[in-house]
mmCIF file of N, CA, C and O in Angstrom:
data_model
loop_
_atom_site.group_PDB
_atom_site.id
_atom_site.type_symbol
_atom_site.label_atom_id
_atom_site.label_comp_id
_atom_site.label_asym_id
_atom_site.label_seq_id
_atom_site.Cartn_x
_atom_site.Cartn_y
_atom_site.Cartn_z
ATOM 1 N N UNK M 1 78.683 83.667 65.196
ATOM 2 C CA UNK M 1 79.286 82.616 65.995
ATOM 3 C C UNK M 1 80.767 82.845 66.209
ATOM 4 O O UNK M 1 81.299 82.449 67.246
ATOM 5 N N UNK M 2 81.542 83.553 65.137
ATOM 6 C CA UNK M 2 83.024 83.596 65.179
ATOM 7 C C UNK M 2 83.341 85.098 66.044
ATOM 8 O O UNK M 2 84.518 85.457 66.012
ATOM 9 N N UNK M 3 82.627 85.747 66.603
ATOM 10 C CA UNK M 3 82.744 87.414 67.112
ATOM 11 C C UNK M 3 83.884 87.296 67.763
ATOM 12 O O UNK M 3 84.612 88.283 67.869
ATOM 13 N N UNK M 4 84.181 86.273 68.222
ATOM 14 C CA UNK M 4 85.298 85.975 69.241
ATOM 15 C C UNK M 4 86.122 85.418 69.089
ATOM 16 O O UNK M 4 86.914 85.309 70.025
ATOM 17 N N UNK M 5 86.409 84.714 67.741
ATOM 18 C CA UNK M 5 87.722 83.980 67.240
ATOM 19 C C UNK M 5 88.376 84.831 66.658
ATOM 20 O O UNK M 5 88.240 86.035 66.439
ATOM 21 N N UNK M 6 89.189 83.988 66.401
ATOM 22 C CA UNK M 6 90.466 84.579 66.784
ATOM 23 C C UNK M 6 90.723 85.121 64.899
ATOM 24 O O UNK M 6 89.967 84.509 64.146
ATOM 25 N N UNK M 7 91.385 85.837 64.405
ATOM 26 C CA UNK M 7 91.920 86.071 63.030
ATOM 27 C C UNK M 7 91.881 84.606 61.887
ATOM 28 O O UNK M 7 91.239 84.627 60.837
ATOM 29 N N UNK M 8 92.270 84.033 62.110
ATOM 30 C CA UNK M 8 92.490 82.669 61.561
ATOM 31 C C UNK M 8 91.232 81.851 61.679
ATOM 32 O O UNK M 8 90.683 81.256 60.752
ATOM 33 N N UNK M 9 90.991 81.878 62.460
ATOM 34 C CA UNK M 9 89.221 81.542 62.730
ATOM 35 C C UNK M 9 88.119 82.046 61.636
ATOM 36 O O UNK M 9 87.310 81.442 60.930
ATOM 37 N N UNK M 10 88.482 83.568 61.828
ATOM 38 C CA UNK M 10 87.375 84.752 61.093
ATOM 39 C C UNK M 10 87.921 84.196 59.788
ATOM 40 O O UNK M 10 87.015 84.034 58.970
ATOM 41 N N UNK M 11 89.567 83.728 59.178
ATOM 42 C CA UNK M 11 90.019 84.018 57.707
ATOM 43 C C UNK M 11 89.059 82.540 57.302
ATOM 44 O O UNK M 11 88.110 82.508 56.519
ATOM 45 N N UNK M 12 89.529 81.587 57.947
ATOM 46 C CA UNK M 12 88.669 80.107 57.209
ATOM 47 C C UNK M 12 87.125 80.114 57.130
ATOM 48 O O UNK M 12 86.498 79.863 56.101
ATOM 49 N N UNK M 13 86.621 80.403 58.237
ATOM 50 C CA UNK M 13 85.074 81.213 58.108
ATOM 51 C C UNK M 13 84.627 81.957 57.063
ATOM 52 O O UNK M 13 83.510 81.782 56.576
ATOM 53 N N UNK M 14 85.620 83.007 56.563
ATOM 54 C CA UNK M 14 84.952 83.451 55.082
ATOM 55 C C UNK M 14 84.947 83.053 54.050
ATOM 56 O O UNK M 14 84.157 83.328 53.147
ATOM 57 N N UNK M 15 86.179 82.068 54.034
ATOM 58 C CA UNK M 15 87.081 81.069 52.854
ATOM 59 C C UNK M 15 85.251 80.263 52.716
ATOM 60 O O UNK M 15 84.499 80.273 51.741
ATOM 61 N N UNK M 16 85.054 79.699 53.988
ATOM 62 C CA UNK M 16 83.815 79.145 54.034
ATOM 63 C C UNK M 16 82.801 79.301 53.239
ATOM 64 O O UNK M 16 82.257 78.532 52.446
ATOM 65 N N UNK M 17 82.490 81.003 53.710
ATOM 66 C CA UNK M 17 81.030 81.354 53.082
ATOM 67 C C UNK M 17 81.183 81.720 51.994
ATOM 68 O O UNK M 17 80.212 81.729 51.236
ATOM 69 N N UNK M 18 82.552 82.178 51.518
ATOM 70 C CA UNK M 18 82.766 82.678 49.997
ATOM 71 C C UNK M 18 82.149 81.452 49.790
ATOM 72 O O UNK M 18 80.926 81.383 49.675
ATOM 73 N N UNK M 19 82.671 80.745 49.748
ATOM 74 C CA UNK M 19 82.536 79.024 48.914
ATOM 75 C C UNK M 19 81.128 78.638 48.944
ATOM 76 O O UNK M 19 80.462 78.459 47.924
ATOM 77 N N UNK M 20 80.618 78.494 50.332
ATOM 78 C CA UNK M 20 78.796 78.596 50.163
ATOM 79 C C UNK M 20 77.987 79.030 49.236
ATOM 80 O O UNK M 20 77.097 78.409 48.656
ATOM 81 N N UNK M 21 78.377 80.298 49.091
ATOM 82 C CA UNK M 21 77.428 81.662 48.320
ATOM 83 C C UNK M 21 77.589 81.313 46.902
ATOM 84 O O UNK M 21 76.634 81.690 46.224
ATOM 85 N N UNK M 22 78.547 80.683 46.230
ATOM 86 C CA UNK M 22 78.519 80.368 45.225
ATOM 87 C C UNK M 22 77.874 79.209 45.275
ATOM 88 O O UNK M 22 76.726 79.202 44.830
ATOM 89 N N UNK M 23 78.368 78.123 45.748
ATOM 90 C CA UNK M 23 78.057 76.554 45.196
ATOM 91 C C UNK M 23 76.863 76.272 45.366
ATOM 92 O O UNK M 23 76.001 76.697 46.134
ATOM 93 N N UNK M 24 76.892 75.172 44.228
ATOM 94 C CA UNK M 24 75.475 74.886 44.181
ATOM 95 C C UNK M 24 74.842 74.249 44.863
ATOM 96 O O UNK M 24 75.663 73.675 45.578
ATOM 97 N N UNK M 25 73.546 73.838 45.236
ATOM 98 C CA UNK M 25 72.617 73.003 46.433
ATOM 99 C C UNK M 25 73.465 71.845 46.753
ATOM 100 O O UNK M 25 73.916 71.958 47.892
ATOM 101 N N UNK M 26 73.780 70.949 46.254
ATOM 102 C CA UNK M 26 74.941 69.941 46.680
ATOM 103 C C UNK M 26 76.393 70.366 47.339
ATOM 104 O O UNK M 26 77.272 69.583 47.699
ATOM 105 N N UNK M 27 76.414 71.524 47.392
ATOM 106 C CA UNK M 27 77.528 72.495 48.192
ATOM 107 C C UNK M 27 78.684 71.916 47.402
ATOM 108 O O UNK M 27 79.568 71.336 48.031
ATOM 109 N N UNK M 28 78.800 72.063 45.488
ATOM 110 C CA UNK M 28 80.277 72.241 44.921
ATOM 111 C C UNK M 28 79.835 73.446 44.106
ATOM 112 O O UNK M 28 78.873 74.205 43.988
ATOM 113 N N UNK M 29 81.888 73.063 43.258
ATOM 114 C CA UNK M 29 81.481 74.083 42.495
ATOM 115 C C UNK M 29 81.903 73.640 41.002
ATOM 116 O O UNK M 29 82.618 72.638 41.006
ATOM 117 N N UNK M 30 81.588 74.223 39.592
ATOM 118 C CA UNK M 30 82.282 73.665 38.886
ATOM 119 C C UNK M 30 83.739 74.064 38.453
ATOM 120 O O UNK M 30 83.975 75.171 38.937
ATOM 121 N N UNK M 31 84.828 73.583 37.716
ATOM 122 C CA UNK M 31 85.684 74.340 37.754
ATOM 123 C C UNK M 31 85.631 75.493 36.980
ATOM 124 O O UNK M 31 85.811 76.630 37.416
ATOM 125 N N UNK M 32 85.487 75.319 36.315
ATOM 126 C CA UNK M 32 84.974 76.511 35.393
ATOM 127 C C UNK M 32 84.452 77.819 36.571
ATOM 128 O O UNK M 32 85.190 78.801 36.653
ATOM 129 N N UNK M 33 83.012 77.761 37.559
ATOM 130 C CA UNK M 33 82.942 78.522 38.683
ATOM 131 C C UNK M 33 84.189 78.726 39.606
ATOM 132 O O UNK M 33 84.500 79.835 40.042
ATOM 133 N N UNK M 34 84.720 77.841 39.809
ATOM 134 C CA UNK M 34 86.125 77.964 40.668
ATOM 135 C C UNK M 34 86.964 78.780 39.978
ATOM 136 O O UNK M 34 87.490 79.759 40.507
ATOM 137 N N UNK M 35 87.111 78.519 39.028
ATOM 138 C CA UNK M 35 87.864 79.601 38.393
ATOM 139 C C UNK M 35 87.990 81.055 38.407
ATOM 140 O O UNK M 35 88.778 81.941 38.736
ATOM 141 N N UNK M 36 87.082 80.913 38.003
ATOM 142 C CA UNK M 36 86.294 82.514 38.193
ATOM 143 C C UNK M 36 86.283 83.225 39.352
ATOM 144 O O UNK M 36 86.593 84.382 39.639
ATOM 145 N N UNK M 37 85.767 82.082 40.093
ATOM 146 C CA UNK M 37 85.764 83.000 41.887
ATOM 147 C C UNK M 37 87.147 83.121 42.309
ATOM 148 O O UNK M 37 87.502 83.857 43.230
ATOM 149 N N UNK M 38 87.812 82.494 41.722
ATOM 150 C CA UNK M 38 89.599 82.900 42.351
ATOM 151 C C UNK M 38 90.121 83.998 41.231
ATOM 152 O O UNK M 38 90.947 84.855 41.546
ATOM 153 N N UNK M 39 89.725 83.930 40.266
ATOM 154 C CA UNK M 39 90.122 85.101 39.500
ATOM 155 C C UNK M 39 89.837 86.498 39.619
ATOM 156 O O UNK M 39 90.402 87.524 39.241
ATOM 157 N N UNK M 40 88.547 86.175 40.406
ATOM 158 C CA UNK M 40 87.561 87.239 40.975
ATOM 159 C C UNK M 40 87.994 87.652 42.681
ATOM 160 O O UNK M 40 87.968 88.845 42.984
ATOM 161 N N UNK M 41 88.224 87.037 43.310
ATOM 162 C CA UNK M 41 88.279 87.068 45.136
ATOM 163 C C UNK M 41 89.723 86.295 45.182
ATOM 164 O O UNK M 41 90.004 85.899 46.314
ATOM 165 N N UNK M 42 90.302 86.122 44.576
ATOM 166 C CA UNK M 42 91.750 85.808 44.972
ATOM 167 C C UNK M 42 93.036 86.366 44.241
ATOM 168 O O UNK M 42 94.202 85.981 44.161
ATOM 169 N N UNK M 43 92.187 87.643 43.649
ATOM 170 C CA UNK M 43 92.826 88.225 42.085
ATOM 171 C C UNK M 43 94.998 88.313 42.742
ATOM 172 O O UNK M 43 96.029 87.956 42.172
ATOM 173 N N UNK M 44 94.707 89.030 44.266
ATOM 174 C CA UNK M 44 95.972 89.709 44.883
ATOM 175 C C UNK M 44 97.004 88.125 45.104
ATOM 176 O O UNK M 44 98.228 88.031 45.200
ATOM 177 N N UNK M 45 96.273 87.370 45.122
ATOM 178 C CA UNK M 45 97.396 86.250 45.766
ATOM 179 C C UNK M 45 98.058 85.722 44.252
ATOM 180 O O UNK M 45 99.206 85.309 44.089
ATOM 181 N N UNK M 46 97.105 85.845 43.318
ATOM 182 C CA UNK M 46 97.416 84.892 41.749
ATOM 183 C C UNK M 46 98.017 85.870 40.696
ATOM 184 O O UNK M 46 98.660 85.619 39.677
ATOM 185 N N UNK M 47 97.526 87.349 41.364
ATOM 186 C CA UNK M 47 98.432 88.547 39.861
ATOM 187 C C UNK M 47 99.800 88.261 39.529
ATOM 188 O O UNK M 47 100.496 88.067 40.526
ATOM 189 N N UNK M 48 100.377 88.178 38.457
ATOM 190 C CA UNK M 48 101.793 87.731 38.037
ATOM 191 C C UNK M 48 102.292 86.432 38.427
ATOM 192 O O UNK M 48 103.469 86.245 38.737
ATOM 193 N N UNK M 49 101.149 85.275 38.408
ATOM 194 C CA UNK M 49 101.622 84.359 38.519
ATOM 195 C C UNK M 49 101.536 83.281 37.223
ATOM 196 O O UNK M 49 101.810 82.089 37.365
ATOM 197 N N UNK M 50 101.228 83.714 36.283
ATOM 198 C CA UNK M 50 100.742 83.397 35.063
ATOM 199 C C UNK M 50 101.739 82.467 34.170
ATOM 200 O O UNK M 50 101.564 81.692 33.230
ATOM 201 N N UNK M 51 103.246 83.062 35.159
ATOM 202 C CA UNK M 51 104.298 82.267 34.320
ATOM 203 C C UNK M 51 104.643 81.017 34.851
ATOM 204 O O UNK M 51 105.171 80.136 34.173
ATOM 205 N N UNK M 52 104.475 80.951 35.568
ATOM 206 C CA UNK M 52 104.605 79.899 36.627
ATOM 207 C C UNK M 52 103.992 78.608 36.667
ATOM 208 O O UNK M 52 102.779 78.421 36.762
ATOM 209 N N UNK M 53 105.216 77.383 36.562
ATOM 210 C CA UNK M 53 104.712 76.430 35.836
ATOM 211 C C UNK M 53 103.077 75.655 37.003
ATOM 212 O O UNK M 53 102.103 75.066 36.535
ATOM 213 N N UNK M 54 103.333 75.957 38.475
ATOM 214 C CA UNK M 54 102.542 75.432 39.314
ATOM 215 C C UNK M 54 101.241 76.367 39.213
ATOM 216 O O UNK M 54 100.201 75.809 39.560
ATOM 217 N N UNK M 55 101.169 77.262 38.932
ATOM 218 C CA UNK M 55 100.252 78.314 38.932
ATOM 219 C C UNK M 55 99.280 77.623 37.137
ATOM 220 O O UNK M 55 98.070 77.670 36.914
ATOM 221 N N UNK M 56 100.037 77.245 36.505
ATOM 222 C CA UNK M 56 99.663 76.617 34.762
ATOM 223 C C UNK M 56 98.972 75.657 35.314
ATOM 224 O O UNK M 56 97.749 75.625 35.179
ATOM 225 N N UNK M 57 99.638 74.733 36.014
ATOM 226 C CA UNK M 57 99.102 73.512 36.371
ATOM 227 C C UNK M 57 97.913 73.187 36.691
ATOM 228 O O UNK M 57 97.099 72.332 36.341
ATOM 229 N N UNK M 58 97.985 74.411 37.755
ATOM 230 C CA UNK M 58 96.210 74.577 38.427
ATOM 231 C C UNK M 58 95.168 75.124 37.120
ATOM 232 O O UNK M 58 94.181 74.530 36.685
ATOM 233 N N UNK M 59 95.632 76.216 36.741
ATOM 234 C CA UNK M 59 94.522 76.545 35.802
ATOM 235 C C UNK M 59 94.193 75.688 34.789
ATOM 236 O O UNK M 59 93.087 75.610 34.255
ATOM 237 N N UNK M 60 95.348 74.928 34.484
ATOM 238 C CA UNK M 60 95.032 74.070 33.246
ATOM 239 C C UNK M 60 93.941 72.838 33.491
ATOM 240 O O UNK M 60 93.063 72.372 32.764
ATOM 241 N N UNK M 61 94.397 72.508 34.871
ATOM 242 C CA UNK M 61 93.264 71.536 35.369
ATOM 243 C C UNK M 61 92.123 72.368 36.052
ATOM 244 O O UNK M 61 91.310 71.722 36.713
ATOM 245 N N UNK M 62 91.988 73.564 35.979
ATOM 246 C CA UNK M 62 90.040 73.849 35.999
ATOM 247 C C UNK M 62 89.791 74.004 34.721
ATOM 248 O O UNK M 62 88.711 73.591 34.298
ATOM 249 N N UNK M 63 90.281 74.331 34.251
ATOM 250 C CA UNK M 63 89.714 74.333 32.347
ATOM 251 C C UNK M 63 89.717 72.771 32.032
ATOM 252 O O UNK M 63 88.755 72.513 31.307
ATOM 253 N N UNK M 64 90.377 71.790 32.293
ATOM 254 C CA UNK M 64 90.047 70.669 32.159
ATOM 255 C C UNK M 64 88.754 70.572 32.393
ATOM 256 O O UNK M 64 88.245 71.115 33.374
ATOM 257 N N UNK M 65 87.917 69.714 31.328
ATOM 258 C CA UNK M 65 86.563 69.153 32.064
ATOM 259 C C UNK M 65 85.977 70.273 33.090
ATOM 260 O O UNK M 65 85.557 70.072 34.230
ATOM 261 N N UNK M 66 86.061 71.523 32.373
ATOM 262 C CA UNK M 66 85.121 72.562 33.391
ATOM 263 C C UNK M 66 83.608 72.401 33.991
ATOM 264 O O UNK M 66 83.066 73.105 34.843
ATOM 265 N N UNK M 67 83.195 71.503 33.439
ATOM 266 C CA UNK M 67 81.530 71.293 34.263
ATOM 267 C C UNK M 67 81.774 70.389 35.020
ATOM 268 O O UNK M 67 80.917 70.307 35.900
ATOM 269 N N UNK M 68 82.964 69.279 35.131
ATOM 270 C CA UNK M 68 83.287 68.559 36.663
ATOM 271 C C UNK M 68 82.990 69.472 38.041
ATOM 272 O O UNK M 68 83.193 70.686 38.052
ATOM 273 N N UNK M 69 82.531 68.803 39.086
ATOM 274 C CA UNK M 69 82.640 69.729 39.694
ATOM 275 C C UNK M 69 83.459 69.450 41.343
ATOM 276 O O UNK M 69 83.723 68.338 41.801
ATOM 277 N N UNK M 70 83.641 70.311 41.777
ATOM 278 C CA UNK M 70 84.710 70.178 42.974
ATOM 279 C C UNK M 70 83.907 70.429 44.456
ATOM 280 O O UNK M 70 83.055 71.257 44.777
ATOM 281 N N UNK M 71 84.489 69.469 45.115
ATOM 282 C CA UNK M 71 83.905 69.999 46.814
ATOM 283 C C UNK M 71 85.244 71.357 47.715
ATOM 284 O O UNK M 71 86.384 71.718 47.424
ATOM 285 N N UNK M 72 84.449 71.646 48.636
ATOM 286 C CA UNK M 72 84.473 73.024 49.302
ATOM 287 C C UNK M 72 86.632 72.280 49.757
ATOM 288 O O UNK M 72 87.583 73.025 49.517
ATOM 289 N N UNK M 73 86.875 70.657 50.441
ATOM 290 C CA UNK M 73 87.846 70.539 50.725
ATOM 291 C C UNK M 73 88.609 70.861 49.441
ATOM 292 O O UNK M 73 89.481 71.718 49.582
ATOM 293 N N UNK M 74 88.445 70.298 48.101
ATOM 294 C CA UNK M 74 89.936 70.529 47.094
ATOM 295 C C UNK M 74 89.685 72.152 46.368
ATOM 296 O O UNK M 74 90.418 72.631 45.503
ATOM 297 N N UNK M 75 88.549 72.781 46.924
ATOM 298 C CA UNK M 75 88.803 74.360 46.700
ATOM 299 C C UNK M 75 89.500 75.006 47.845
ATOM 300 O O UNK M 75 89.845 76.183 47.746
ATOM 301 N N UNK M 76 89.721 74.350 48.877
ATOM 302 C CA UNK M 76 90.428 74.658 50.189
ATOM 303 C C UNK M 76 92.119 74.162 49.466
ATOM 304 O O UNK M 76 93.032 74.987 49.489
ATOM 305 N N UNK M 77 92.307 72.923 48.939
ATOM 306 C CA UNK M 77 93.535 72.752 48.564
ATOM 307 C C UNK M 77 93.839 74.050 47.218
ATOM 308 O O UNK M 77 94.973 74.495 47.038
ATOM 309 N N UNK M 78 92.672 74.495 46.409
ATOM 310 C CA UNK M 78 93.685 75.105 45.355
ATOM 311 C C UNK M 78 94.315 76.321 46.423
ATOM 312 O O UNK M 78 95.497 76.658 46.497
ATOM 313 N N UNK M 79 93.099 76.897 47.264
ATOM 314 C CA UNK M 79 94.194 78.303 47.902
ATOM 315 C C UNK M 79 94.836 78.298 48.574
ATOM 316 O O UNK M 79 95.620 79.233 48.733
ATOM 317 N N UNK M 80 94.814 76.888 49.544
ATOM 318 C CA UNK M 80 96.669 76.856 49.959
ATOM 319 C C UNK M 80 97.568 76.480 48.950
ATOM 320 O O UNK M 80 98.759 76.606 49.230
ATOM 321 N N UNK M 81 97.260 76.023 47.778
ATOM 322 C CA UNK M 81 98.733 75.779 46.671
ATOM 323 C C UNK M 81 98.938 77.681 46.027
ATOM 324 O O UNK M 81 99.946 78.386 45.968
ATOM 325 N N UNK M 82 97.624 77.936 45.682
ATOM 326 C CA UNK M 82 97.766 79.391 45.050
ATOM 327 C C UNK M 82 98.706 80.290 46.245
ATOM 328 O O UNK M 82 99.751 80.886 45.981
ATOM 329 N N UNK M 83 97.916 80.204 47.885
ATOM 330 C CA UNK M 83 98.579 80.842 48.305
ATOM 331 C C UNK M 83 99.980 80.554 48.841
ATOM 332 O O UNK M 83 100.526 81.550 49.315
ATOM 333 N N UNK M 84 100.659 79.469 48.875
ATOM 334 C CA UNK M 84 101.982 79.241 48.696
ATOM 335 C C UNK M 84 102.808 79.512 47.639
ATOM 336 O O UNK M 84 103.930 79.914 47.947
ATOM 337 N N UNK M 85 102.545 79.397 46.444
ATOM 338 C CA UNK M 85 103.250 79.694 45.318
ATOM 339 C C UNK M 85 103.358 81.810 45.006
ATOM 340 O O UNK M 85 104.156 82.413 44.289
ATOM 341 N N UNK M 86 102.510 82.235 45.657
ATOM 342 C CA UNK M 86 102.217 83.091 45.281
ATOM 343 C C UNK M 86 103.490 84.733 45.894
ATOM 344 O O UNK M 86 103.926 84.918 47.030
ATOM 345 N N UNK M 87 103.673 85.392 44.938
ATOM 346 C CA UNK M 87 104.607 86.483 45.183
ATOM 347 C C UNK M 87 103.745 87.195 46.273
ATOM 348 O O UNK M 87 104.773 87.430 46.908
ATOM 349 N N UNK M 88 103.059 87.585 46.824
ATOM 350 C CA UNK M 88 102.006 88.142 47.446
ATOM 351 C C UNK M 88 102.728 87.419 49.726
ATOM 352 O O UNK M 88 103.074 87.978 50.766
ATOM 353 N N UNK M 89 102.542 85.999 49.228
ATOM 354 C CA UNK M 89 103.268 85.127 50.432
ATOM 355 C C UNK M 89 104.636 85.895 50.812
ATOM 356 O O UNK M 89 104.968 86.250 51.943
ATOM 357 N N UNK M 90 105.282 86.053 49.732
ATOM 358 C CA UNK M 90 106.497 86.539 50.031
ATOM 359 C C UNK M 90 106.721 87.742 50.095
ATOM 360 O O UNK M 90 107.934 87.938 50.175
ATOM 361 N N UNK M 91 106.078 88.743 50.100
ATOM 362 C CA UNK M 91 105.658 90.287 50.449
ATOM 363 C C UNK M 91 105.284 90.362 52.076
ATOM 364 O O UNK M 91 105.796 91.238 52.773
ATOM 365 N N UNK M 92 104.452 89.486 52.572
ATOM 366 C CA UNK M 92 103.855 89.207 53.590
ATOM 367 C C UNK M 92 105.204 88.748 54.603
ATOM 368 O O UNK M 92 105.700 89.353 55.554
ATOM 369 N N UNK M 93 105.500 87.679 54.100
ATOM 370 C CA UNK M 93 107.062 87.542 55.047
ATOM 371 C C UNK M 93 107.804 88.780 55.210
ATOM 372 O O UNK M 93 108.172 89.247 56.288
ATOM 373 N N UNK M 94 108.045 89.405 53.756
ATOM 374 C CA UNK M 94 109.440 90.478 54.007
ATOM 375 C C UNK M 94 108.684 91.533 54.667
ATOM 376 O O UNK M 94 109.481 92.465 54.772
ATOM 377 N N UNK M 95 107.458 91.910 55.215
ATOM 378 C CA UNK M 95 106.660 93.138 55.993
ATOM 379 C C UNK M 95 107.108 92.851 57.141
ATOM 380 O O UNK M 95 107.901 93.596 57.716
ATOM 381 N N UNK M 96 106.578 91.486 57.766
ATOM 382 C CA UNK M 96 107.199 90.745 59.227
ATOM 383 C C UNK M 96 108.629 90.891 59.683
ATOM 384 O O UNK M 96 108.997 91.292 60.787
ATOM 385 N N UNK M 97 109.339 90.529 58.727
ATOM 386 C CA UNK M 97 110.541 90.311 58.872
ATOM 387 C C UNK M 97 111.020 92.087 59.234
ATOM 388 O O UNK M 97 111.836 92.382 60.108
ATOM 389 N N UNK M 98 110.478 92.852 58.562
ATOM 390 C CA UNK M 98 111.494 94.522 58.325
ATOM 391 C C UNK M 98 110.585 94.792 60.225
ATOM 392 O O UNK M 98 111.099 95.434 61.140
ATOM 393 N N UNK M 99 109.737 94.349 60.261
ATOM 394 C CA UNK M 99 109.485 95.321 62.180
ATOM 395 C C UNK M 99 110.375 94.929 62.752
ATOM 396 O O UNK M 99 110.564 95.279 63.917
#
């Protein structure tokens, strides 16, 4: 369906099905699974972010109550917070910026 959208289209579309392919028949996930799948498929945006008190924050609350479980929107909020906080964001700017 997306053959023809546009980049940003294709990126939320996979954000999508990543998230599908895991979750369970009620389409969540637990945190504990969330975890994992960002540790796993989001390894480049979160490496060396370990010190970082916003980066603590998040992990500390999926280890919270890890069999809670989360819908597809606040796994959409952790990777825009991961990917804002993240040294990876700011690699991406300074590439743009040097053409």
């Amino acid at each position: 369906a997306l053959r023809k959208g546009s980049d940003l289209e294709k990126a939320f579309a996979t954000a999508a099905l990543v998230y599908n392919n895991h979750a369970d028949p009620e389409s969540k996930l637990s945190k504990a699974e969330t975890k994992s799948l960002l540790q796993s498929q989001f390894w480049h945006f979160i490496q060396g972010q370990e010190n970082k008190p916003k980066y603590q924050e998040i992990i500390f609350s999926l280890d919270e109550d890890s069999e809670k479980k989360i819908n597809f929107e606040d796994f959409m909020i952790l990777l825009i917070s991961l990917t804002l906080m993240s040294d990876l964001l700011q690699e991406i700017k300074n590439v743009k910026t040097t053409k």
